[in-house]
Tab-separated table of C-alpha atoms in Angstrom:
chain	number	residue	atom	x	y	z
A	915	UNK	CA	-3.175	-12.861	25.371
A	916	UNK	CA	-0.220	-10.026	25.805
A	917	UNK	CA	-1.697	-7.571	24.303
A	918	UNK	CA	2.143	-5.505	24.767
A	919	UNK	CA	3.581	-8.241	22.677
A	920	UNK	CA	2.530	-6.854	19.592
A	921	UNK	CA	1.024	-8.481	16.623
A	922	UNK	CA	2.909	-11.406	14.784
A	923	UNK	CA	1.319	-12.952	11.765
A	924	UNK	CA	2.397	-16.349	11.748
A	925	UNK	CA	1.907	-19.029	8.669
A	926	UNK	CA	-0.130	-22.091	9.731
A	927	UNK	CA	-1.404	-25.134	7.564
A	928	UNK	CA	-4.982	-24.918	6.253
A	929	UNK	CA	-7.767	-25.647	7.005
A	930	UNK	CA	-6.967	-26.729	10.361
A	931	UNK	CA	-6.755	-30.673	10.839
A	932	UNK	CA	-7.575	-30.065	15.112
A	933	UNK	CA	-8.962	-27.982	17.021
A	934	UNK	CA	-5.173	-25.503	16.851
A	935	UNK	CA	-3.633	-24.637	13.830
A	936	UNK	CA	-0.255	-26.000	12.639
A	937	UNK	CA	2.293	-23.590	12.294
A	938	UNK	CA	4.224	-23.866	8.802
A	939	UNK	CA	7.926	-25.526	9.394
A	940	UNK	CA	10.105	-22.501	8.630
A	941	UNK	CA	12.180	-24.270	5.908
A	942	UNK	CA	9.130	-23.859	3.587
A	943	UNK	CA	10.146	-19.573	3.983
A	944	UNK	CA	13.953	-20.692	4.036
A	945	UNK	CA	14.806	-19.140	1.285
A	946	UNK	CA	14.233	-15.386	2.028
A	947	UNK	CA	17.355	-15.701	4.249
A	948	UNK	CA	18.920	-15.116	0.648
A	949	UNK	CA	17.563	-11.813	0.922
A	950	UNK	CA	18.867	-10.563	4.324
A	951	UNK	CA	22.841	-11.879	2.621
A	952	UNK	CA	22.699	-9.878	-0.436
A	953	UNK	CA	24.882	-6.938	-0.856
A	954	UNK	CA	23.864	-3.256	-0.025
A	955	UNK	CA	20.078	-4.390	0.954
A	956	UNK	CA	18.392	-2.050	3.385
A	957	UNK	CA	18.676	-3.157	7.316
A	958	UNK	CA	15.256	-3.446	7.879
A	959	UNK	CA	14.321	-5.309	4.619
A	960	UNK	CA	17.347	-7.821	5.965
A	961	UNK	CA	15.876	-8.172	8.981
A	962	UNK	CA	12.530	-8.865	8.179
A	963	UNK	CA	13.618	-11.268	5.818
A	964	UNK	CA	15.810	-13.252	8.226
A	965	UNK	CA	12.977	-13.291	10.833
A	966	UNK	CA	10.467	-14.751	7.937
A	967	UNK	CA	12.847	-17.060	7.329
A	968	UNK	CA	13.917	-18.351	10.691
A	969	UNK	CA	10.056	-18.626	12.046
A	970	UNK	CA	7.954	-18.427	9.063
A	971	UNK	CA	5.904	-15.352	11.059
A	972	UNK	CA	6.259	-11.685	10.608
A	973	UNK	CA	6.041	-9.162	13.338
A	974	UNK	CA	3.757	-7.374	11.910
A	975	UNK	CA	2.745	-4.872	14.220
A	976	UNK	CA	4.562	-1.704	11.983
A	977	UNK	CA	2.657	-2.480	8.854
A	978	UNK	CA	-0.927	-2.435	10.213
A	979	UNK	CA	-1.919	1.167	9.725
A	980	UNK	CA	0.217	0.955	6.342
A	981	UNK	CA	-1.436	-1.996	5.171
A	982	UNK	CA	-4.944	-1.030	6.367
A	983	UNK	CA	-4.742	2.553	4.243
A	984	UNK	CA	-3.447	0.608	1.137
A	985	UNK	CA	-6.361	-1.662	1.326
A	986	UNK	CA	-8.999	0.215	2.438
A	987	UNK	CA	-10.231	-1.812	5.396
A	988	UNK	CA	-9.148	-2.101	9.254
A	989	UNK	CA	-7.525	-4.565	11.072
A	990	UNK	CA	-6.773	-6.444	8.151
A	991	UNK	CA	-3.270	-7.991	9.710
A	992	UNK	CA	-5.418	-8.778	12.658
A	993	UNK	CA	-7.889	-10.969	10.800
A	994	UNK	CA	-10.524	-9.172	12.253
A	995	UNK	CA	-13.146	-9.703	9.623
A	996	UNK	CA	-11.963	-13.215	9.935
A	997	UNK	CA	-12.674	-13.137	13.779
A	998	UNK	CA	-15.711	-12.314	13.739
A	999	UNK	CA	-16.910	-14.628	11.130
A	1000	UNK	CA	-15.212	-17.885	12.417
A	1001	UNK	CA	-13.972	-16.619	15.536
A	1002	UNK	CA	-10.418	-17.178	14.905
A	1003	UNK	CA	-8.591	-14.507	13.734
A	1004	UNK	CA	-6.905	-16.590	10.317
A	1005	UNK	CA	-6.209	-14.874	6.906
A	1006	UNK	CA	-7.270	-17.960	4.658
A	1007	UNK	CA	-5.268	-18.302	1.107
A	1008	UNK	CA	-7.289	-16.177	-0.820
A	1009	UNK	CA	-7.015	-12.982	1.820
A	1010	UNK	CA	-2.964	-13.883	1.810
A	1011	UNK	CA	-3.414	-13.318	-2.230
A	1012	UNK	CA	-5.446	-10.084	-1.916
A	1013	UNK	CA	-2.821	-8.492	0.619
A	1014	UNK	CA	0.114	-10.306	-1.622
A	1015	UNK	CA	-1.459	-8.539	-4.453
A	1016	UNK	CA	-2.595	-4.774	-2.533
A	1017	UNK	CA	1.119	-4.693	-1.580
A	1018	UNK	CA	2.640	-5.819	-4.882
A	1019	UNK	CA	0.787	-2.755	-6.756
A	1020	UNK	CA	1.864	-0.292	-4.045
A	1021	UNK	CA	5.573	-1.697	-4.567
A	1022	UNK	CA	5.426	-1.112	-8.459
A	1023	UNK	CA	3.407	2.313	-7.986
A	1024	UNK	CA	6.230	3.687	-5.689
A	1025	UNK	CA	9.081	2.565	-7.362
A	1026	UNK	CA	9.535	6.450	-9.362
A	1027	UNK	CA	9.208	7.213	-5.993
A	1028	UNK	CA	13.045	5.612	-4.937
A	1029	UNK	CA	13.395	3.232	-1.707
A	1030	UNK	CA	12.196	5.272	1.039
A	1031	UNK	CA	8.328	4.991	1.618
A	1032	UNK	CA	7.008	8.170	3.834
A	1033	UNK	CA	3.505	9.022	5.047
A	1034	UNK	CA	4.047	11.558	2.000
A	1035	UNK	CA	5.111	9.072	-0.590
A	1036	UNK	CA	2.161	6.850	0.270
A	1037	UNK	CA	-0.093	9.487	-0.007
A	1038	UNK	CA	1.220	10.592	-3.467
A	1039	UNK	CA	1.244	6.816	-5.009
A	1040	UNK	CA	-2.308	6.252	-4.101
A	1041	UNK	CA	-3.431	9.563	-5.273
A	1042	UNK	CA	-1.545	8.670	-8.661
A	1043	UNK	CA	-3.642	5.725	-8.385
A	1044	UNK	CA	-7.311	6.821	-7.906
A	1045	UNK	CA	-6.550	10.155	-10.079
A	1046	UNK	CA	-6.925	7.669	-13.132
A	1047	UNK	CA	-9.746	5.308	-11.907
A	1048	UNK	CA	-13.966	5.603	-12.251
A	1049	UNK	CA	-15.033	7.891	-9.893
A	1050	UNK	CA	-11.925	9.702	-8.671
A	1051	UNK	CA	-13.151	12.779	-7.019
A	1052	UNK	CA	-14.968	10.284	-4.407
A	1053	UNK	CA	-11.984	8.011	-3.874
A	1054	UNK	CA	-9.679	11.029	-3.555
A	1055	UNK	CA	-11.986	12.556	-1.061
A	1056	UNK	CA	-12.116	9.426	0.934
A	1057	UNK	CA	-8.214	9.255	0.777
A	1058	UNK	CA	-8.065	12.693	2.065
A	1059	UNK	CA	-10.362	12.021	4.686
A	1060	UNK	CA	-8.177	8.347	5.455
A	1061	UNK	CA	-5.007	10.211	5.452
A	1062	UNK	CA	-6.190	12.482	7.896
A	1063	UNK	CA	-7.969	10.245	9.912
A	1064	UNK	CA	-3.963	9.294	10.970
A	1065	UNK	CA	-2.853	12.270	11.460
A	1066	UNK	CA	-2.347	13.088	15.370
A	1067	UNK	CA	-3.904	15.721	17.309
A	1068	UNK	CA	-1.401	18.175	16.304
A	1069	UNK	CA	-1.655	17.181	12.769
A	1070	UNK	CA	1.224	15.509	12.365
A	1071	UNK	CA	1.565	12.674	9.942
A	1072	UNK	CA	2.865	8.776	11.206
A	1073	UNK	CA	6.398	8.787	10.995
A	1074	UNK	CA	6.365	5.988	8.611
A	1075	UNK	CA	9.928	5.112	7.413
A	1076	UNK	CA	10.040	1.982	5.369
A	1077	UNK	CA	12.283	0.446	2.865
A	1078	UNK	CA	10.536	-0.087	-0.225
A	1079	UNK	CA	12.399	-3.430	-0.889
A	1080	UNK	CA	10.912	-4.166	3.206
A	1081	UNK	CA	7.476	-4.008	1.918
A	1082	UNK	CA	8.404	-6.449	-1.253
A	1083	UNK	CA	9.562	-8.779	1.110
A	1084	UNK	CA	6.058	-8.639	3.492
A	1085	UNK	CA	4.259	-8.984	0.319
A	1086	UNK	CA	6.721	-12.097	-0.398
A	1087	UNK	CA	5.302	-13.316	2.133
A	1088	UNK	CA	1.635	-13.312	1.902
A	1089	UNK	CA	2.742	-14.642	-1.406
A	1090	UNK	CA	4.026	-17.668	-0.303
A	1091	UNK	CA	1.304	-18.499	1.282
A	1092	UNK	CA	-1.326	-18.141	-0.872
A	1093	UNK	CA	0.487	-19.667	-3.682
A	1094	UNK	CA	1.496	-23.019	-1.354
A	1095	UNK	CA	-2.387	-22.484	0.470
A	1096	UNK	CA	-1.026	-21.673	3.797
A	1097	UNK	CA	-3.318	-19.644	5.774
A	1098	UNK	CA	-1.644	-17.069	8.442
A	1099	UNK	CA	-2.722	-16.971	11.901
A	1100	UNK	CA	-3.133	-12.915	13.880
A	1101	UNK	CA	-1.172	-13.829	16.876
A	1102	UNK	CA	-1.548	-10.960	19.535
């Protein structure tokens, strides 16, 4: 295991038939190619969308701290709930649905927000969101204390810089897979 490789979450056939899972052909993610060809869409939401749809994985390495603080839990990219449980590190259908669905809301809640998704912008959407909800001063206290949490030693915030159309597409495709009951395998 190359641990310098990075992570890649790659879509496999479940439940597993042997004692390996069975990657998904990449013709059933085919069509996000369309994506990366349409006019005036960001470079990295073009590139992510090709790569889905030449090898049905995602390199998902530069969403994990993203996708953690959106969902409240970590390692969730790396399966490591899953890990531990079953000892392979899979994200069955139903966890491809709850990330699908995490990452859906966050697209919708940033949109007055425009394209570019910050450390900043983040931080505002999910405050709009908690402000609102049962027991906010809690869940904004524990979102200050998350958001700080990834702050560096200096105090600086992650110099997250993502397209918001980028983050449609990763959703896309934890989408896929729940909806065709693929599970995706944390490759690291």
């Amino acid at each position: 295991m190359a641990l310098d490789k990075g992570l890649d979450n790659v879509a496999v056939h479940w439940p597993r038939t042997n004692r390996f899972y069975d990657p998904v052909a990449p013709a059933e993610f085919v069509d996000f190619g369309a994506v990366a060809d349409a006019p005036d869409i960001a470079a990295p939401t073009g590139a992510l969308a090709l790569h889905i749809a030449k090898t049905g994985t995602v390199r998902a390495t530069a969403y994990t701290e993203l996708v953690d603080l959106l969902l409240g839990l970590e390692g969730v990219l790396y399966a490591t709930d899953a890990a531990a449980e079953d000892e392979d590190p899979v994200i069955d259908p139903d966890g491809c649905a709850w990330i699908a669905g995490g990452l859906e809301r966050f697209v919708e809640g940033h949109q007055p927000y425009g394209d570019l998704v910050t450390f900043d912008s983040v931080a505002n959407v999910m405050r709009a969101a908690v402000a609102g909800g049962r027991l906010a001063e809690q869940q904004l206290r524990w979102l200050d204390h998350r958001l700080a949490a990834l702050r560096d030693d200096a105090g600086n915030a992650p110099h997250w810089s993502f397209a918001r159309t980028e983050l449609a597409v990763l959703s896309g495709f934890y989408r896929r897979c729940a909806e065709r009951g693929f599970a995706v395998f944390a490759d690291y």
